[in-house]
């Protein structure tokens, strides 16, 4: 391949994993929209099944478009290998079922993605796996939660929707001493802004539905880690549970990744300005954004993250009613869950994503009635601010 020296992220995002198409010289990665692959003869088929010859067999076991995405993603996260899935949750369940066996225990961040929480507390618990929810922003609390049968520490940083951070490097140090695997959900940061593997984590997870796809048109998931772990998952919980990515979705993600660095630069720049605007607004009680000097973990953010990404949450003084009013008044910001799109998305956790959570638990997780979550897009920042201004006032 032409890429001989270690290139910068921006170059890798465009080129890594892509080889010129030998058949016709196509620049873009061909979309191998096929379920199966034809063998030349019985011997070739037998050799491929026996693993004695490289080559494809059946798309659930591997597909050339998916392979390009995986190679590109491994390069961007600085891992040896990657795996693509049909959703972020397919990646979450495959990696957790790979590491956790009957009798094992997992420690996880208290504010994790809702479906990850229900996977741990409503599904895998039936297979004799126990889970402890911990405020992972406090390293001592993580240490205290570790038991002799703890096999996995599962982190999400920043956490949704309060942006609370945890110190990946400090936690992985403790985990290594105890022989525990650390998995980090890096969805909010994208590989451009935070590198958990460099900080000692074993596996990085993404809902590729968010920043990696970036355009709100695909649901997918990714894992990155050592070749040994990725091969292990590929041959077990990916192959046999079967949450594979569709070739077209892999193709969309390859395209999304090419512009990731450019989109994230604009996203960070816009979000910083929007957070500063909100912080000085008289109707706003509090703004949670790691890029603000007022953010309690701003120093950790600067140490661990290369940028502060596009997620902001803020509390309106007017509480629940003010939140609902803002949702109904915005014109440019789109009223939708999800995040990481080029479009600015806005949602109100108390009436939407977290409405099923009892109010007491919501308040404990700092999800106040007037809390609004914003995923800042790449539009003109003045247009975003004007839309929020007219909605808040
Ligand atoms: C969206 C999301 C997931 C789940 O991913 P899907 O692609 O929706 O299955 C997991 N973790 C985080 C942090 C997310 O935002």
PDB file of C-alpha atoms in Angstrom, residues 224-356:
ATOM      1  CA  UNK A 224     -11.650  -1.626  18.242  1.00  0.00           C
ATOM      2  CA  UNK A 225      -8.932  -3.461  20.176  1.00  0.00           C
ATOM      3  CA  UNK A 226      -6.183  -6.057  19.889  1.00  0.00           C
ATOM      4  CA  UNK A 227      -6.262  -8.576  17.043  1.00  0.00           C
ATOM      5  CA  UNK A 228      -6.609 -11.361  19.600  1.00  0.00           C
ATOM      6  CA  UNK A 229      -9.770  -9.882  21.170  1.00  0.00           C
ATOM      7  CA  UNK A 230     -11.301  -8.841  17.835  1.00  0.00           C
ATOM      8  CA  UNK A 231     -10.668 -12.285  16.283  1.00  0.00           C
ATOM      9  CA  UNK A 232     -12.176 -13.882  19.379  1.00  0.00           C
ATOM     10  CA  UNK A 233     -15.363 -11.819  19.102  1.00  0.00           C
ATOM     11  CA  UNK A 234     -15.533 -12.259  15.311  1.00  0.00           C
ATOM     12  CA  UNK A 235     -15.507 -16.043  15.658  1.00  0.00           C
ATOM     13  CA  UNK A 236     -18.033 -16.186  18.532  1.00  0.00           C
ATOM     14  CA  UNK A 237     -20.511 -13.477  19.551  1.00  0.00           C
ATOM     15  CA  UNK A 238     -20.369 -11.657  16.188  1.00  0.00           C
ATOM     16  CA  UNK A 239     -20.660 -14.775  14.007  1.00  0.00           C
ATOM     17  CA  UNK A 240     -23.082 -16.754  16.161  1.00  0.00           C
ATOM     18  CA  UNK A 241     -25.354 -14.033  17.514  1.00  0.00           C
ATOM     19  CA  UNK A 242     -25.099 -12.423  14.096  1.00  0.00           C
ATOM     20  CA  UNK A 243     -25.412  -8.662  14.645  1.00  0.00           C
ATOM     21  CA  UNK A 244     -23.429  -7.903  11.493  1.00  0.00           C
ATOM     22  CA  UNK A 245     -23.403  -4.657   9.540  1.00  0.00           C
ATOM     23  CA  UNK A 246     -25.029  -4.526   6.097  1.00  0.00           C
ATOM     24  CA  UNK A 247     -22.508  -3.868   3.285  1.00  0.00           C
ATOM     25  CA  UNK A 248     -24.285  -0.636   2.291  1.00  0.00           C
ATOM     26  CA  UNK A 249     -24.117   0.669   5.860  1.00  0.00           C
ATOM     27  CA  UNK A 250     -20.400  -0.123   5.970  1.00  0.00           C
ATOM     28  CA  UNK A 251     -20.042   1.810   2.719  1.00  0.00           C
ATOM     29  CA  UNK A 252     -21.854   4.818   4.218  1.00  0.00           C
ATOM     30  CA  UNK A 253     -19.569   4.767   7.261  1.00  0.00           C
ATOM     31  CA  UNK A 254     -16.426   4.680   5.089  1.00  0.00           C
ATOM     32  CA  UNK A 255     -17.748   7.812   3.421  1.00  0.00           C
ATOM     33  CA  UNK A 256     -18.655   9.374   6.780  1.00  0.00           C
ATOM     34  CA  UNK A 257     -15.215   8.745   8.259  1.00  0.00           C
ATOM     35  CA  UNK A 258     -13.471  10.589   5.415  1.00  0.00           C
ATOM     36  CA  UNK A 259     -14.892  13.898   6.663  1.00  0.00           C
ATOM     37  CA  UNK A 260     -14.843  13.116  10.395  1.00  0.00           C
ATOM     38  CA  UNK A 261     -11.955  15.459  11.273  1.00  0.00           C
ATOM     39  CA  UNK A 262     -13.457  18.395   9.338  1.00  0.00           C
ATOM     40  CA  UNK A 263     -16.919  17.851  10.825  1.00  0.00           C
ATOM     41  CA  UNK A 264     -15.543  17.525  14.364  1.00  0.00           C
ATOM     42  CA  UNK A 265     -13.425  20.689  14.075  1.00  0.00           C
ATOM     43  CA  UNK A 266     -16.519  22.692  13.095  1.00  0.00           C
ATOM     44  CA  UNK A 267     -18.673  20.909  15.679  1.00  0.00           C
ATOM     45  CA  UNK A 268     -16.253  21.757  18.521  1.00  0.00           C
ATOM     46  CA  UNK A 269     -15.904  25.364  17.380  1.00  0.00           C
ATOM     47  CA  UNK A 270     -19.692  25.822  17.163  1.00  0.00           C
ATOM     48  CA  UNK A 271     -20.429  24.057  20.457  1.00  0.00           C
ATOM     49  CA  UNK A 272     -17.926  26.212  22.361  1.00  0.00           C
ATOM     50  CA  UNK A 273     -19.646  29.384  21.093  1.00  0.00           C
ATOM     51  CA  UNK A 274     -23.133  28.050  21.796  1.00  0.00           C
ATOM     52  CA  UNK A 275     -22.091  26.997  25.336  1.00  0.00           C
ATOM     53  CA  UNK A 276     -20.647  30.472  25.989  1.00  0.00           C
ATOM     54  CA  UNK A 277     -23.845  32.097  24.687  1.00  0.00           C
ATOM     55  CA  UNK A 278     -26.017  29.899  26.919  1.00  0.00           C
ATOM     56  CA  UNK A 279     -23.856  30.475  29.989  1.00  0.00           C
ATOM     57  CA  UNK A 280     -24.415  34.242  29.906  1.00  0.00           C
ATOM     58  CA  UNK A 281     -28.162  33.955  29.136  1.00  0.00           C
ATOM     59  CA  UNK A 282     -30.377  35.178  32.024  1.00  0.00           C
ATOM     60  CA  UNK A 283     -32.973  32.386  31.509  1.00  0.00           C
ATOM     61  CA  UNK A 284     -30.323  29.670  31.822  1.00  0.00           C
ATOM     62  CA  UNK A 285     -29.461  28.345  35.286  1.00  0.00           C
ATOM     63  CA  UNK A 286     -26.470  26.168  34.392  1.00  0.00           C
ATOM     64  CA  UNK A 287     -24.567  24.867  31.374  1.00  0.00           C
ATOM     65  CA  UNK A 288     -22.787  21.501  31.314  1.00  0.00           C
ATOM     66  CA  UNK A 289     -20.036  21.562  28.668  1.00  0.00           C
ATOM     67  CA  UNK A 290     -16.502  20.217  29.230  1.00  0.00           C
ATOM     68  CA  UNK A 291     -15.035  23.128  27.228  1.00  0.00           C
ATOM     69  CA  UNK A 292     -16.232  25.787  29.709  1.00  0.00           C
ATOM     70  CA  UNK A 293     -13.783  26.847  32.455  1.00  0.00           C
ATOM     71  CA  UNK A 294     -16.780  26.628  34.850  1.00  0.00           C
ATOM     72  CA  UNK A 295     -17.141  22.882  34.125  1.00  0.00           C
ATOM     73  CA  UNK A 296     -16.031  21.069  37.318  1.00  0.00           C
ATOM     74  CA  UNK A 297     -13.811  18.617  35.408  1.00  0.00           C
ATOM     75  CA  UNK A 298     -12.462  21.099  32.854  1.00  0.00           C
ATOM     76  CA  UNK A 299      -8.833  20.187  33.734  1.00  0.00           C
ATOM     77  CA  UNK A 300      -9.469  16.454  33.192  1.00  0.00           C
ATOM     78  CA  UNK A 301     -11.244  17.301  29.932  1.00  0.00           C
ATOM     79  CA  UNK A 302      -8.183  19.213  28.707  1.00  0.00           C
ATOM     80  CA  UNK A 303      -5.874  16.352  29.700  1.00  0.00           C
ATOM     81  CA  UNK A 304      -7.907  13.464  28.297  1.00  0.00           C
ATOM     82  CA  UNK A 305      -9.721  14.946  25.289  1.00  0.00           C
ATOM     83  CA  UNK A 306      -8.334  16.663  22.180  1.00  0.00           C
ATOM     84  CA  UNK A 307     -11.532  18.720  21.857  1.00  0.00           C
ATOM     85  CA  UNK A 308     -14.827  18.986  23.714  1.00  0.00           C
ATOM     86  CA  UNK A 309     -17.220  17.703  21.016  1.00  0.00           C
ATOM     87  CA  UNK A 310     -20.753  18.907  20.309  1.00  0.00           C
ATOM     88  CA  UNK A 311     -22.888  17.757  23.237  1.00  0.00           C
ATOM     89  CA  UNK A 312     -24.147  20.423  25.617  1.00  0.00           C
ATOM     90  CA  UNK A 313     -26.792  20.178  28.288  1.00  0.00           C
ATOM     91  CA  UNK A 314     -28.262  23.146  30.084  1.00  0.00           C
ATOM     92  CA  UNK A 315     -30.857  23.846  32.741  1.00  0.00           C
ATOM     93  CA  UNK A 316     -33.575  26.391  32.126  1.00  0.00           C
ATOM     94  CA  UNK A 317     -34.654  28.481  35.123  1.00  0.00           C
ATOM     95  CA  UNK A 318     -38.270  27.983  34.072  1.00  0.00           C
ATOM     96  CA  UNK A 319     -38.090  24.206  34.664  1.00  0.00           C
ATOM     97  CA  UNK A 320     -40.210  21.626  32.846  1.00  0.00           C
ATOM     98  CA  UNK A 321     -42.597  24.115  31.186  1.00  0.00           C
ATOM     99  CA  UNK A 322     -39.707  26.211  29.860  1.00  0.00           C
ATOM    100  CA  UNK A 323     -38.133  23.045  28.440  1.00  0.00           C
ATOM    101  CA  UNK A 324     -41.339  22.098  26.637  1.00  0.00           C
ATOM    102  CA  UNK A 325     -41.777  25.667  25.366  1.00  0.00           C
ATOM    103  CA  UNK A 326     -38.242  25.735  23.956  1.00  0.00           C
ATOM    104  CA  UNK A 327     -38.768  22.364  22.214  1.00  0.00           C
ATOM    105  CA  UNK A 328     -41.925  23.699  20.585  1.00  0.00           C
ATOM    106  CA  UNK A 329     -40.364  27.040  19.534  1.00  0.00           C
ATOM    107  CA  UNK A 330     -37.119  26.048  17.803  1.00  0.00           C
ATOM    108  CA  UNK A 331     -37.127  26.245  14.025  1.00  0.00           C
ATOM    109  CA  UNK A 332     -33.583  25.417  12.904  1.00  0.00           C
ATOM    110  CA  UNK A 333     -32.678  22.998  15.730  1.00  0.00           C
ATOM    111  CA  UNK A 334     -34.439  19.708  15.042  1.00  0.00           C
ATOM    112  CA  UNK A 335     -36.499  18.166  17.827  1.00  0.00           C
ATOM    113  CA  UNK A 336     -35.042  14.657  17.782  1.00  0.00           C
ATOM    114  CA  UNK A 337     -33.111  12.190  19.928  1.00  0.00           C
ATOM    115  CA  UNK A 338     -29.770  10.787  18.680  1.00  0.00           C
ATOM    116  CA  UNK A 339     -26.703  12.982  18.315  1.00  0.00           C
ATOM    117  CA  UNK A 340     -23.570  13.583  16.294  1.00  0.00           C
ATOM    118  CA  UNK A 341     -25.266  14.599  13.069  1.00  0.00           C
ATOM    119  CA  UNK A 342     -24.341  17.548  10.871  1.00  0.00           C
ATOM    120  CA  UNK A 343     -27.808  18.896  11.830  1.00  0.00           C
ATOM    121  CA  UNK A 344     -28.245  20.473  15.279  1.00  0.00           C
ATOM    122  CA  UNK A 345     -30.566  18.257  17.342  1.00  0.00           C
ATOM    123  CA  UNK A 346     -32.345  19.256  20.534  1.00  0.00           C
ATOM    124  CA  UNK A 347     -34.245  17.156  23.084  1.00  0.00           C
ATOM    125  CA  UNK A 348     -35.757  17.425  26.555  1.00  0.00           C
ATOM    126  CA  UNK A 349     -34.785  14.357  28.657  1.00  0.00           C
ATOM    127  CA  UNK A 350     -37.521  14.838  31.324  1.00  0.00           C
ATOM    128  CA  UNK A 351     -40.337  14.634  28.771  1.00  0.00           C
ATOM    129  CA  UNK A 352     -38.558  12.450  26.196  1.00  0.00           C
ATOM    130  CA  UNK A 353     -35.594  10.034  26.574  1.00  0.00           C
ATOM    131  CA  UNK A 354     -35.833   9.786  30.368  1.00  0.00           C
ATOM    132  CA  UNK A 355     -39.616  10.233  30.824  1.00  0.00           C
ATOM    133  CA  UNK A 356     -40.024   6.573  31.867  1.00  0.00           C
TER     134      UNK A 356
END
